[in-house]
Amino acid sequence: MDATGRVDAVGPAGSVCKRTLDLLGAVLVLVFFLPIGLVMITAIRCSRRGPIFTREETVGLNGRTFGRWRVHRPAERESVFDRVIWLAGLGDLPSAVNVIDGDMSLIGPGPQSPAQYAHLSQVRPDYARRFEARPGMIPPVAAEGEPTWSAELDYIARWSVFVDLKVAGLYAIQGLFREEQGAD
């Protein structure tokens, strides 16, 4: 980081190659999932009233906040379609728009809310390191296959295109064998 607290143009936040892969990947995700997205929108609209999408305030690169797009998950009167969407891990697909906007990356530390940011920045001295990279739709995982604090910090320290490809490959393989996906 420089004297203003901004990340230098090195590592995952400053890589032109990573940004290019993020843009291409996000566009491919949106195009590939367009038919599923249209079915999701139709099913949600037919099964309940209210918003289909929501923007959740999220802390990103250098501690800047932005609105992360997600499928709206109602607290009450959740429809069968809502449950299926979240169990299938499809609720975060709209975040691909945030990747295109440059607020997120396909792969990076898990998104944090301002409340998490306020709490953890006081109790974790290494917390600011998470914000040297854009939050990701797919977080890096530890050897046990779960996202962890150390896996995220290790990802930032060792980032390369090959690390991103490895994380994406592991995510795809684990997704094939996961019993329950995407439940928040």
CSV table of C-alpha atoms in Angstrom, one decimal:
chain,number,residue,atom,x,y,z
A,1,MET,CA,0.0,0.0,0.0
A,2,ASP,CA,1.1,3.5,-0.6
A,3,ALA,CA,1.0,6.4,1.9
A,4,THR,CA,-2.7,7.1,1.2
A,5,GLY,CA,-3.6,3.6,2.0
A,6,ARG,CA,-4.4,2.7,-1.6
A,7,VAL,CA,-3.1,-0.6,-3.1
A,8,ASP,CA,-0.2,-0.3,-5.5
A,9,ALA,CA,-0.7,-1.6,-9.0
A,10,VAL,CA,0.7,-5.0,-8.1
A,11,GLY,CA,-1.0,-8.2,-7.0
A,12,PRO,CA,-4.5,-9.2,-7.8
A,13,ALA,CA,-5.9,-5.7,-7.6
A,14,GLY,CA,-3.5,-4.2,-10.1
A,15,SER,CA,-3.2,-7.0,-12.6
A,16,VAL,CA,-4.4,-6.3,-16.1
A,17,CYS,CA,-4.4,-10.0,-16.8
A,18,LYS,CA,-6.7,-10.7,-13.8
A,19,ARG,CA,-9.0,-7.9,-14.8
A,20,THR,CA,-9.2,-9.2,-18.3
A,21,LEU,CA,-10.0,-12.8,-17.1
A,22,ASP,CA,-12.6,-11.4,-14.7
A,23,LEU,CA,-14.3,-9.5,-17.5
A,24,LEU,CA,-14.3,-12.4,-19.9
A,25,GLY,CA,-15.4,-14.8,-17.1
A,26,ALA,CA,-18.2,-12.6,-15.9
A,27,VAL,CA,-19.6,-12.1,-19.4
A,28,LEU,CA,-19.4,-15.9,-20.0
A,29,VAL,CA,-21.1,-16.6,-16.7
A,30,LEU,CA,-23.9,-14.2,-17.6
A,31,VAL,CA,-24.3,-15.6,-21.1
A,32,PHE,CA,-24.1,-19.2,-20.0
A,33,PHE,CA,-26.6,-18.7,-17.2
A,34,LEU,CA,-29.0,-16.4,-19.1
A,35,PRO,CA,-31.5,-19.2,-19.8
A,36,ILE,CA,-31.4,-20.3,-16.2
A,37,GLY,CA,-31.7,-16.7,-15.1
A,38,LEU,CA,-34.8,-16.1,-17.2
A,39,VAL,CA,-36.4,-19.3,-15.7
A,40,MET,CA,-35.4,-18.1,-12.2
A,41,ILE,CA,-36.9,-14.6,-12.7
A,42,THR,CA,-40.1,-16.1,-14.1
A,43,ALA,CA,-40.4,-18.6,-11.3
A,44,ILE,CA,-39.8,-16.0,-8.6
A,45,ARG,CA,-42.2,-13.6,-10.2
A,46,CYS,CA,-44.9,-16.3,-10.5
A,47,SER,CA,-44.4,-17.5,-6.9
A,48,ARG,CA,-44.1,-14.3,-4.9
A,49,ARG,CA,-44.4,-10.5,-4.9
A,50,GLY,CA,-41.6,-8.2,-4.2
A,51,PRO,CA,-38.2,-7.6,-5.6
A,52,ILE,CA,-36.3,-10.2,-7.5
A,53,PHE,CA,-32.9,-8.6,-7.0
A,54,THR,CA,-31.3,-6.7,-4.1
A,55,ARG,CA,-28.2,-4.7,-3.7
A,56,GLU,CA,-26.3,-5.4,-0.4
A,57,GLU,CA,-23.9,-2.9,0.9
A,58,THR,CA,-20.4,-4.6,0.7
A,59,VAL,CA,-16.9,-3.5,1.5
A,60,GLY,CA,-14.5,-3.9,-1.3
A,61,LEU,CA,-11.0,-3.0,-2.5
A,62,ASN,CA,-9.3,-0.5,-0.2
A,63,GLY,CA,-12.3,-0.4,2.1
A,64,ARG,CA,-14.6,1.3,-0.4
A,65,THR,CA,-18.3,0.3,-0.2
A,66,PHE,CA,-20.5,-0.7,-3.2
A,67,GLY,CA,-23.8,-2.4,-3.8
A,68,ARG,CA,-23.4,-6.1,-4.5
A,69,TRP,CA,-26.2,-7.6,-6.7
A,70,ARG,CA,-27.8,-10.8,-5.5
A,71,VAL,CA,-31.1,-12.6,-5.9
A,72,HIS,CA,-33.5,-11.2,-3.2
A,73,ARG,CA,-34.0,-13.7,-0.4
A,74,PRO,CA,-37.1,-12.8,1.5
A,75,ALA,CA,-37.0,-13.3,5.3
A,76,GLU,CA,-40.6,-14.3,5.3
A,77,ARG,CA,-42.7,-16.2,2.7
A,78,GLU,CA,-39.7,-17.7,1.0
A,79,SER,CA,-41.1,-19.7,-2.0
A,80,VAL,CA,-40.0,-23.1,-3.1
A,81,PHE,CA,-38.2,-21.5,-6.0
A,82,ASP,CA,-36.3,-19.2,-3.6
A,83,ARG,CA,-35.1,-22.2,-1.7
A,84,VAL,CA,-34.0,-24.1,-4.8
A,85,ILE,CA,-32.1,-21.1,-6.1
A,86,TRP,CA,-30.1,-20.7,-2.9
A,87,LEU,CA,-29.6,-24.5,-2.4
A,88,ALA,CA,-28.3,-24.7,-6.0
A,89,GLY,CA,-25.9,-21.8,-5.3
A,90,LEU,CA,-27.4,-19.5,-7.9
A,91,GLY,CA,-28.3,-16.6,-5.6
A,92,ASP,CA,-25.0,-14.8,-6.2
A,93,LEU,CA,-25.1,-15.1,-10.0
A,94,PRO,CA,-26.1,-11.4,-10.3
A,95,SER,CA,-22.8,-10.5,-8.7
A,96,ALA,CA,-21.2,-11.1,-12.1
A,97,VAL,CA,-22.5,-7.5,-12.9
A,98,ASN,CA,-20.3,-6.3,-10.0
A,99,VAL,CA,-17.3,-8.1,-11.6
A,100,ILE,CA,-18.0,-6.3,-14.9
A,101,ASP,CA,-18.3,-3.0,-13.0
A,102,GLY,CA,-14.9,-3.6,-11.4
A,103,ASP,CA,-16.1,-3.8,-7.8
A,104,MET,CA,-15.6,-7.6,-7.5
A,105,SER,CA,-13.5,-10.3,-9.0
A,106,LEU,CA,-14.5,-13.8,-10.0
A,107,ILE,CA,-12.0,-15.1,-7.4
A,108,GLY,CA,-11.0,-13.3,-4.2
A,109,PRO,CA,-11.7,-13.0,-0.5
A,110,GLY,CA,-15.3,-13.5,0.5
A,111,PRO,CA,-17.5,-10.3,0.5
A,112,GLN,CA,-17.8,-8.5,3.8
A,113,SER,CA,-20.6,-6.3,5.1
A,114,PRO,CA,-19.9,-2.9,6.7
A,115,ALA,CA,-20.8,-4.4,10.1
A,116,GLN,CA,-18.3,-7.2,9.7
A,117,TYR,CA,-15.7,-4.7,8.5
A,118,ALA,CA,-16.3,-2.4,11.5
A,119,HIS,CA,-16.0,-5.3,14.0
A,120,LEU,CA,-13.1,-7.3,12.4
A,121,SER,CA,-11.0,-4.2,11.7
A,122,GLN,CA,-10.9,-3.6,15.5
A,123,VAL,CA,-10.1,-7.2,16.5
A,124,ARG,CA,-7.9,-8.5,13.7
A,125,PRO,CA,-4.6,-6.6,13.1
A,126,ASP,CA,-4.2,-8.3,9.6
A,127,TYR,CA,-7.8,-7.5,8.5
A,128,ALA,CA,-6.8,-4.7,6.2
A,129,ARG,CA,-4.8,-7.2,4.0
A,130,ARG,CA,-8.1,-8.6,2.8
A,131,PHE,CA,-8.8,-5.4,1.0
A,132,GLU,CA,-5.7,-5.6,-1.1
A,133,ALA,CA,-7.9,-7.6,-3.5
A,134,ARG,CA,-11.4,-7.2,-4.8
A,135,PRO,CA,-13.9,-9.5,-3.1
A,136,GLY,CA,-14.7,-12.6,-5.1
A,137,MET,CA,-17.7,-14.5,-6.2
A,138,ILE,CA,-15.6,-17.6,-5.5
A,139,PRO,CA,-13.4,-17.4,-2.3
A,140,PRO,CA,-10.2,-19.3,-2.0
A,141,VAL,CA,-10.5,-22.4,0.2
A,142,ALA,CA,-8.2,-24.2,2.7
A,143,ALA,CA,-7.1,-27.8,2.3
A,144,GLU,CA,-10.3,-28.9,4.0
A,145,GLY,CA,-12.3,-27.3,1.2
A,146,GLU,CA,-13.8,-24.5,3.2
A,147,PRO,CA,-13.1,-20.7,2.9
A,148,THR,CA,-10.9,-19.6,5.8
A,149,TRP,CA,-9.2,-16.4,6.9
A,150,SER,CA,-5.7,-17.9,6.3
A,151,ALA,CA,-6.7,-19.2,2.8
A,152,GLU,CA,-7.8,-15.7,1.8
A,153,LEU,CA,-4.6,-14.1,3.2
A,154,ASP,CA,-2.5,-16.8,1.5
A,155,TYR,CA,-4.3,-16.2,-1.8
A,156,ILE,CA,-3.5,-12.4,-1.7
A,157,ALA,CA,0.2,-13.1,-0.8
A,158,ARG,CA,0.7,-15.7,-3.5
A,159,TRP,CA,-1.7,-14.5,-6.2
A,160,SER,CA,-1.1,-15.4,-9.8
A,161,VAL,CA,-3.3,-16.3,-12.8
A,162,PHE,CA,-2.4,-20.0,-12.1
A,163,VAL,CA,-3.7,-19.6,-8.5
A,164,ASP,CA,-7.0,-18.2,-9.9
A,165,LEU,CA,-7.3,-21.1,-12.3
A,166,LYS,CA,-6.5,-23.6,-9.5
A,167,VAL,CA,-9.2,-22.0,-7.2
A,168,ALA,CA,-11.7,-22.0,-10.0
A,169,GLY,CA,-11.0,-25.7,-10.9
A,170,LEU,CA,-11.3,-26.8,-7.2
A,171,TYR,CA,-14.5,-24.9,-6.9
A,172,ALA,CA,-15.9,-26.6,-10.0
A,173,ILE,CA,-14.8,-30.1,-8.8
A,174,GLN,CA,-16.1,-29.5,-5.3
A,175,GLY,CA,-19.4,-28.3,-6.7
A,176,LEU,CA,-19.9,-31.6,-8.5
A,177,PHE,CA,-19.5,-33.5,-5.3
A,178,ARG,CA,-21.2,-31.1,-2.8
A,179,GLU,CA,-24.3,-32.4,-1.1
A,180,GLU,CA,-25.7,-29.0,-0.2
A,181,GLN,CA,-24.7,-25.9,-2.0
A,182,GLY,CA,-25.0,-22.2,-1.5
A,183,ALA,CA,-27.2,-22.1,1.6
A,184,ASP,CA,-26.5,-18.9,3.5
